[in-house]
Amino acid sequence: MVMFIDGVGAASYVLVAVVAFAASLLGGITGYGTGLLLPPVLIPIVGAELVVPIISLSALMTNASRVTAFRTEFDRRTAILIAAVALPTCFMGAYFYTRLSGPAVTLLIGIMLVLLVPLRRVLKRVRGHLSRSQVAAAAVGYGLITGSTSGAGVLLLSILLAAGLQGAAVIATDAGISLVLGLAKVLVFQSAGSLPPSAWIMALLIGVSALPGAFLAKRLTRGLSHTAHARILDGVVVFGGLLLIRQGTQALL
């Protein structure tokens, strides 16, 4: 019989569901957010080792919903290039993640959350200036990062913007690439025993809760500025990342 996570009450599941919906809504508007907002909430509930596997599994549902919602804007040529190049390093990153201890995972996720915010801003400055070969080179690093941590969608978003994509095309193409790489990560985590039945239950809860967010976001993106949302999200992400760094450092000392 499949059991829920030991010691986790109904209030925790409700909290995860609410955060998953809010993160999906923000992700559909700004292009990123789901993998950045969930770790600080999930780690105290499920433990650090299960966070990236759970988010990767739930992201299959959220990204599939985004691809469906924004399917007419999907840039197949760019998606194939980035997914093909990033896939091998994504496998490597996911395997590396399975070899880390709980405190090390917490520290790694916290550091990456903090670093990805300024990295996104740096890449945003070269919007529309990356050649196809440069996009492929950036995809190599993206694959390694997205395989080993959560929230690397901010990096993919920046790569797509730098490749010249705009608006809904960024959301759709980001979701398509993330869907392919997410399948690769889930295969690695499942084979390594990092996705027990309780993790599938939590991932299903997140995925179902996030589904309406993508379609609601499609309506809100009509004429809604992204600037305020991006700034608020950056602040929340950095704050959550610093908390995780503190937790991981204390556990390792």
Coordinates of N, CA, C and O in Angstrom, one line a residue, residues 5-125:
I5 N 4.1 10.6 3.3 CA 5.4 10.8 3.9 C 5.2 10.8 5.4 O 4.3 11.5 5.9
D6 N 5.9 10.0 6.2 CA 5.8 9.9 7.6 C 6.0 11.3 8.3 O 6.9 12.0 8.0
G7 N 5.0 11.6 9.2 CA 5.2 12.8 10.0 C 4.7 14.0 9.3 O 4.8 15.1 9.8
V8 N 4.2 13.9 8.1 CA 3.7 15.1 7.3 C 2.2 15.2 7.5 O 1.5 14.3 7.1
G9 N 1.7 16.3 8.0 CA 0.3 16.5 8.3 C -0.4 17.1 7.1 O 0.3 17.5 6.1
A10 N -1.7 17.1 7.1 CA -2.5 17.6 6.0 C -2.2 19.1 5.7 O -2.2 19.5 4.6
A11 N -1.9 19.9 6.8 CA -1.6 21.3 6.6 C -0.3 21.5 5.7 O -0.3 22.4 4.8
S12 N 0.6 20.6 5.8 CA 1.8 20.7 4.9 C 1.5 20.4 3.5 O 2.0 21.1 2.6
Y13 N 0.6 19.5 3.2 CA 0.2 19.2 1.9 C -0.6 20.3 1.3 O -0.4 20.7 0.1
V14 N -1.4 21.0 2.1 CA -2.2 22.1 1.6 C -1.2 23.3 1.3 O -1.4 23.9 0.2
L15 N -0.2 23.5 2.1 CA 0.8 24.5 1.9 C 1.5 24.3 0.6 O 1.7 25.2 -0.2
V16 N 2.0 23.1 0.4 CA 2.7 22.7 -0.9 C 1.8 23.0 -2.1 O 2.2 23.5 -3.1
A17 N 0.5 22.6 -2.0 CA -0.4 22.8 -3.1 C -0.6 24.2 -3.4 O -0.6 24.6 -4.6
V18 N -0.8 25.1 -2.4 CA -0.9 26.5 -2.6 C 0.3 27.1 -3.2 O 0.2 27.9 -4.2
V19 N 1.5 26.8 -2.7 CA 2.7 27.3 -3.3 C 2.9 26.8 -4.7 O 3.4 27.6 -5.6
A20 N 2.6 25.6 -5.0 CA 2.7 25.0 -6.4 C 1.8 25.8 -7.4 O 2.3 26.1 -8.5
F21 N 0.6 26.1 -6.9 CA -0.3 26.9 -7.8 C 0.3 28.3 -8.1 O 0.3 28.8 -9.2
A22 N 0.7 29.0 -7.0 CA 1.2 30.3 -7.1 C 2.5 30.3 -8.0 O 2.7 31.2 -8.8
A23 N 3.4 29.3 -7.8 CA 4.6 29.3 -8.5 C 4.3 29.0 -10.0 O 5.0 29.6 -10.9
S24 N 3.3 28.2 -10.3 CA 3.0 27.9 -11.7 C 2.4 29.1 -12.3 O 2.7 29.4 -13.5
L25 N 1.6 29.9 -11.6 CA 1.0 31.1 -12.1 C 2.1 32.1 -12.4 O 2.2 32.7 -13.5
L26 N 3.1 32.3 -11.5 CA 4.2 33.2 -11.7 C 5.1 32.7 -12.9 O 5.6 33.5 -13.7
G27 N 5.3 31.4 -12.9 CA 6.1 30.8 -14.0 C 5.5 31.0 -15.4 O 6.2 31.3 -16.3
G28 N 4.2 31.0 -15.4 CA 3.5 31.2 -16.7 C 3.6 32.7 -17.2 O 3.5 33.0 -18.4
I29 N 3.8 33.6 -16.2 CA 3.8 35.0 -16.5 C 5.2 35.4 -16.8 O 5.5 36.1 -17.8
T30 N 6.2 35.0 -15.9 CA 7.6 35.5 -16.0 C 8.5 34.5 -16.8 O 9.5 34.9 -17.2
G31 N 8.0 33.3 -17.0 CA 8.8 32.3 -17.7 C 9.6 31.4 -16.7 O 10.2 30.4 -17.1
Y32 N 9.6 31.7 -15.4 CA 10.3 30.9 -14.5 C 9.7 31.1 -13.1 O 8.9 32.0 -12.9
G33 N 10.1 30.2 -12.2 CA 9.5 30.4 -10.8 C 9.2 29.1 -10.1 O 9.5 29.1 -8.9
T34 N 8.7 28.1 -10.8 CA 8.2 26.9 -10.1 C 9.4 26.2 -9.3 O 9.3 25.9 -8.1
G35 N 10.5 26.0 -10.0 CA 11.6 25.3 -9.4 C 12.4 26.2 -8.4 O 13.2 25.6 -7.6
L36 N 12.1 27.5 -8.4 CA 12.8 28.4 -7.5 C 12.0 28.5 -6.1 O 12.6 28.7 -5.1
L37 N 10.7 28.6 -6.2 CA 9.9 28.9 -5.0 C 9.6 27.6 -4.2 O 9.4 27.7 -3.0
L38 N 9.6 26.5 -4.8 CA 9.2 25.3 -4.0 C 10.3 24.7 -3.1 O 10.0 24.2 -2.0
P39 N 11.6 24.7 -3.4 CA 12.6 24.1 -2.5 C 12.6 24.6 -1.1 O 12.6 23.8 -0.2
P40 N 12.5 25.9 -0.8 CA 12.4 26.3 0.6 C 11.2 25.8 1.4 O 11.3 25.6 2.6
V41 N 10.1 25.5 0.7 CA 8.9 24.9 1.3 C 9.1 23.4 1.4 O 8.7 22.8 2.4
L42 N 9.6 22.8 0.4 CA 9.7 21.3 0.4 C 10.8 20.7 1.3 O 10.5 19.6 1.9
I43 N 11.9 21.3 1.4 CA 13.0 20.7 2.2 C 12.7 20.4 3.6 O 13.0 19.3 4.1
P44 N 12.0 21.3 4.4 CA 11.6 21.0 5.7 C 10.6 19.8 5.8 O 10.5 19.2 6.9
I45 N 9.9 19.6 4.7 CA 8.8 18.6 4.7 C 9.3 17.2 4.3 O 9.0 16.2 5.0
V46 N 10.0 17.2 3.2 CA 10.4 15.9 2.6 C 11.9 15.6 2.8 O 12.3 14.4 2.5
G47 N 12.7 16.6 3.1 CA 14.1 16.3 3.2 C 14.8 16.8 1.9 O 14.2 16.8 0.8
A48 N 16.1 17.2 2.0 CA 16.8 17.8 0.9 C 16.9 16.8 -0.3 O 16.8 17.2 -1.5
E49 N 17.2 15.5 0.0 CA 17.5 14.6 -1.1 C 16.3 14.4 -2.1 O 16.5 14.1 -3.2
L50 N 15.1 14.6 -1.6 CA 13.9 14.3 -2.4 C 13.5 15.5 -3.2 O 12.6 15.4 -4.1
V51 N 14.0 16.7 -2.9 CA 13.5 17.9 -3.5 C 13.6 18.0 -5.0 O 12.6 18.1 -5.7
V52 N 14.8 17.8 -5.5 CA 15.0 17.9 -7.0 C 14.2 16.8 -7.7 O 13.6 17.0 -8.7
P53 N 14.3 15.5 -7.2 CA 13.5 14.4 -7.9 C 12.0 14.7 -7.9 O 11.4 14.5 -8.9
I54 N 11.5 15.2 -6.8 CA 10.0 15.5 -6.7 C 9.7 16.7 -7.7 O 8.7 16.6 -8.4
I55 N 10.4 17.7 -7.7 CA 10.2 18.9 -8.6 C 10.3 18.4 -10.0 O 9.6 18.9 -10.9
S56 N 11.3 17.6 -10.3 CA 11.5 17.2 -11.7 C 10.3 16.4 -12.2 O 9.9 16.5 -13.3
L57 N 9.8 15.5 -11.3 CA 8.7 14.7 -11.7 C 7.4 15.5 -11.8 O 6.7 15.4 -12.8
S58 N 7.2 16.4 -10.9 CA 6.0 17.3 -11.0 C 6.1 18.2 -12.2 O 5.0 18.6 -12.8
A59 N 7.3 18.6 -12.6 CA 7.5 19.5 -13.7 C 7.1 18.9 -15.0 O 6.8 19.6 -16.0
L60 N 7.0 17.6 -15.1 CA 6.6 17.0 -16.3 C 5.1 17.4 -16.6 O 4.7 17.6 -17.8
M61 N 4.3 17.5 -15.6 CA 2.9 17.9 -15.7 C 2.8 19.4 -16.0 O 2.1 19.8 -16.9
T62 N 3.5 20.2 -15.2 CA 3.4 21.6 -15.4 C 4.0 22.1 -16.8 O 3.4 22.9 -17.4
N63 N 5.1 21.5 -17.2 CA 5.6 21.8 -18.5 C 4.7 21.4 -19.7 O 4.6 22.0 -20.7
A64 N 4.1 20.2 -19.5 CA 3.2 19.7 -20.5 C 2.0 20.6 -20.6 O 1.6 20.9 -21.8
S65 N 1.5 21.1 -19.5 CA 0.4 22.1 -19.6 C 0.8 23.4 -20.3 O 0.0 24.0 -21.0
R66 N 2.0 23.8 -20.0 CA 2.5 25.1 -20.7 C 2.6 24.9 -22.2 O 2.3 25.8 -23.0
V67 N 3.2 23.8 -22.6 CA 3.3 23.5 -24.0 C 2.0 23.5 -24.7 O 1.8 24.0 -25.8
T68 N 1.0 22.9 -24.0 CA -0.4 22.8 -24.5 C -1.0 24.2 -24.6 O -1.6 24.6 -25.6
A69 N -0.8 25.0 -23.5 CA -1.4 26.3 -23.5 C -0.8 27.3 -24.5 O -1.5 28.1 -25.1
F70 N 0.5 27.1 -24.8 CA 1.2 28.1 -25.6 C 1.8 27.4 -26.9 O 2.7 27.8 -27.5
R71 N 1.1 26.3 -27.3 CA 1.7 25.4 -28.4 C 1.9 26.2 -29.7 O 2.8 25.8 -30.5
T72 N 1.1 27.2 -30.0 CA 1.2 27.9 -31.3 C 2.5 28.8 -31.3 O 2.9 29.2 -32.4
E73 N 3.1 29.0 -30.2 CA 4.3 29.9 -30.1 C 5.6 29.1 -30.0 O 6.6 29.6 -29.9
F74 N 5.5 27.7 -30.0 CA 6.6 26.9 -29.8 C 7.6 27.0 -30.9 O 7.3 26.8 -32.1
D75 N 8.9 27.2 -30.6 CA 10.0 27.3 -31.6 C 10.7 26.0 -31.6 O 11.6 25.7 -30.8
R76 N 10.3 25.1 -32.5 CA 10.8 23.8 -32.6 C 12.3 23.7 -32.9 O 13.0 22.9 -32.3
R77 N 12.8 24.6 -33.8 CA 14.2 24.6 -34.2 C 15.1 24.8 -33.0 O 16.1 24.1 -32.8
T78 N 14.8 25.9 -32.2 CA 15.6 26.2 -31.1 C 15.5 25.2 -30.0 O 16.5 24.8 -29.3
A79 N 14.3 24.6 -29.8 CA 14.1 23.6 -28.8 C 14.9 22.4 -29.1 O 15.5 21.8 -28.1
I80 N 14.9 21.9 -30.3 CA 15.7 20.7 -30.7 C 17.2 20.9 -30.4 O 17.9 20.1 -29.9
L81 N 17.7 22.1 -30.8 CA 19.1 22.4 -30.7 C 19.5 22.3 -29.2 O 20.5 21.6 -28.8
I82 N 18.8 23.1 -28.3 CA 19.2 23.1 -26.9 C 19.0 21.8 -26.2 O 19.9 21.4 -25.4
A83 N 17.9 21.1 -26.5 CA 17.6 19.9 -25.8 C 18.6 18.8 -26.2 O 19.1 18.1 -25.3
A84 N 19.0 18.8 -27.5 CA 20.0 17.8 -27.9 C 21.4 18.0 -27.3 O 22.0 17.0 -26.9
V85 N 21.8 19.2 -27.2 CA 23.1 19.5 -26.6 C 23.1 19.4 -25.1 O 24.1 18.9 -24.5
A86 N 22.0 19.7 -24.5 CA 22.0 19.7 -23.0 C 21.7 18.4 -22.4 O 22.0 18.1 -21.2
L87 N 21.2 17.4 -23.2 CA 20.8 16.1 -22.7 C 21.9 15.3 -22.0 O 21.8 14.8 -20.9
P88 N 23.1 15.2 -22.7 CA 24.2 14.4 -22.0 C 24.6 15.0 -20.7 O 24.8 14.3 -19.7
T89 N 24.8 16.3 -20.6 CA 25.3 16.9 -19.4 C 24.2 16.9 -18.3 O 24.4 16.9 -17.1
C90 N 22.9 16.9 -18.8 CA 21.8 16.8 -17.8 C 21.8 15.4 -17.1 O 21.7 15.4 -15.9
F91 N 22.1 14.4 -17.9 CA 22.3 13.0 -17.3 C 23.4 13.1 -16.2 O 23.3 12.5 -15.1
M92 N 24.5 13.7 -16.6 CA 25.7 13.8 -15.7 C 25.3 14.5 -14.4 O 25.7 14.1 -13.3
G93 N 24.7 15.7 -14.5 CA 24.3 16.5 -13.4 C 23.3 15.7 -12.4 O 23.5 15.8 -11.2
A94 N 22.4 15.0 -13.0 CA 21.4 14.3 -12.2 C 22.1 13.1 -11.5 O 21.8 12.9 -10.3
Y95 N 23.0 12.5 -12.1 CA 23.8 11.4 -11.4 C 24.6 12.0 -10.3 O 24.7 11.4 -9.2
F96 N 25.2 13.1 -10.5 CA 26.0 13.8 -9.5 C 25.1 14.1 -8.3 O 25.6 13.9 -7.1
Y97 N 23.9 14.6 -8.5 CA 23.0 14.9 -7.4 C 22.7 13.7 -6.6 O 22.6 13.8 -5.3
T98 N 22.6 12.5 -7.2 CA 22.2 11.3 -6.4 C 23.3 10.9 -5.5 O 23.1 10.1 -4.6
R99 N 24.5 11.4 -5.7 CA 25.7 11.0 -4.9 C 25.9 11.9 -3.7 O 26.8 11.7 -2.9
L100 N 25.1 13.0 -3.5 CA 25.3 14.0 -2.5 C 24.5 13.6 -1.2 O 23.5 13.0 -1.3
S101 N 25.0 14.1 -0.1 CA 24.3 13.9 1.2 C 23.3 15.0 1.3 O 23.3 16.0 0.6
G102 N 22.4 14.8 2.3 CA 21.3 15.8 2.6 C 21.8 17.2 2.8 O 21.4 18.1 2.1
P103 N 22.7 17.5 3.7 CA 23.2 18.8 3.9 C 23.9 19.4 2.7 O 23.8 20.6 2.4
A104 N 24.7 18.6 2.0 CA 25.3 19.0 0.8 C 24.3 19.4 -0.3 O 24.5 20.4 -1.0
V105 N 23.2 18.7 -0.4 CA 22.2 19.0 -1.3 C 21.5 20.3 -1.0 O 21.3 21.2 -1.8
T106 N 21.2 20.5 0.3 CA 20.6 21.8 0.8 C 21.5 23.0 0.4 O 21.1 24.0 -0.1
L107 N 22.8 22.8 0.7 CA 23.8 23.9 0.4 C 23.9 24.1 -1.1 O 23.9 25.3 -1.5
L108 N 23.9 23.1 -1.9 CA 24.0 23.2 -3.4 C 22.8 24.0 -3.9 O 22.9 24.9 -4.7
I109 N 21.6 23.6 -3.5 CA 20.4 24.2 -4.0 C 20.4 25.7 -3.6 O 20.0 26.6 -4.4
G110 N 20.7 26.0 -2.3 CA 20.7 27.3 -1.8 C 21.7 28.2 -2.6 O 21.3 29.3 -3.0
I111 N 22.9 27.7 -2.9 CA 23.9 28.5 -3.6 C 23.4 28.8 -5.0 O 23.5 29.9 -5.6
M112 N 22.8 27.7 -5.7 CA 22.4 27.9 -7.1 C 21.2 28.9 -7.2 O 21.1 29.6 -8.1
L113 N 20.3 28.8 -6.2 CA 19.2 29.8 -6.2 C 19.7 31.2 -6.2 O 19.2 32.1 -6.9
V114 N 20.7 31.5 -5.3 CA 21.2 32.8 -5.2 C 21.9 33.2 -6.4 O 21.8 34.4 -6.9
L115 N 22.7 32.3 -7.0 CA 23.6 32.7 -8.1 C 22.8 32.8 -9.4 O 23.1 33.6 -10.3
L116 N 21.7 32.1 -9.5 CA 20.9 32.1 -10.8 C 20.2 33.5 -11.0 O 20.0 33.8 -12.2
V117 N 19.9 34.2 -10.0 CA 19.2 35.5 -10.2 C 20.2 36.5 -10.8 O 19.8 37.1 -11.9
P118 N 21.4 36.8 -10.3 CA 22.3 37.7 -11.1 C 22.7 37.2 -12.4 O 22.9 37.9 -13.4
L119 N 22.8 35.8 -12.5 CA 23.2 35.2 -13.8 C 22.2 35.5 -14.9 O 22.5 35.8 -16.0
R120 N 20.9 35.4 -14.5 CA 19.8 35.8 -15.4 C 19.9 37.2 -15.9 O 19.7 37.5 -17.1
R121 N 20.2 38.1 -15.0 CA 20.3 39.5 -15.3 C 21.5 39.8 -16.3 O 21.4 40.6 -17.2
V122 N 22.6 39.1 -16.0 CA 23.8 39.2 -16.9 C 23.4 38.8 -18.3 O 23.7 39.5 -19.3
L123 N 22.8 37.6 -18.4 CA 22.5 37.1 -19.8 C 21.4 37.9 -20.5 O 21.4 37.9 -21.7
K124 N 20.5 38.5 -19.7 CA 19.5 39.3 -20.3 C 20.1 40.5 -21.1 O 19.5 41.0 -22.0
R125 N 21.2 41.0 -20.7 CA 21.9 42.1 -21.4 C 22.3 41.7 -22.8 O 22.5 42.6 -23.6

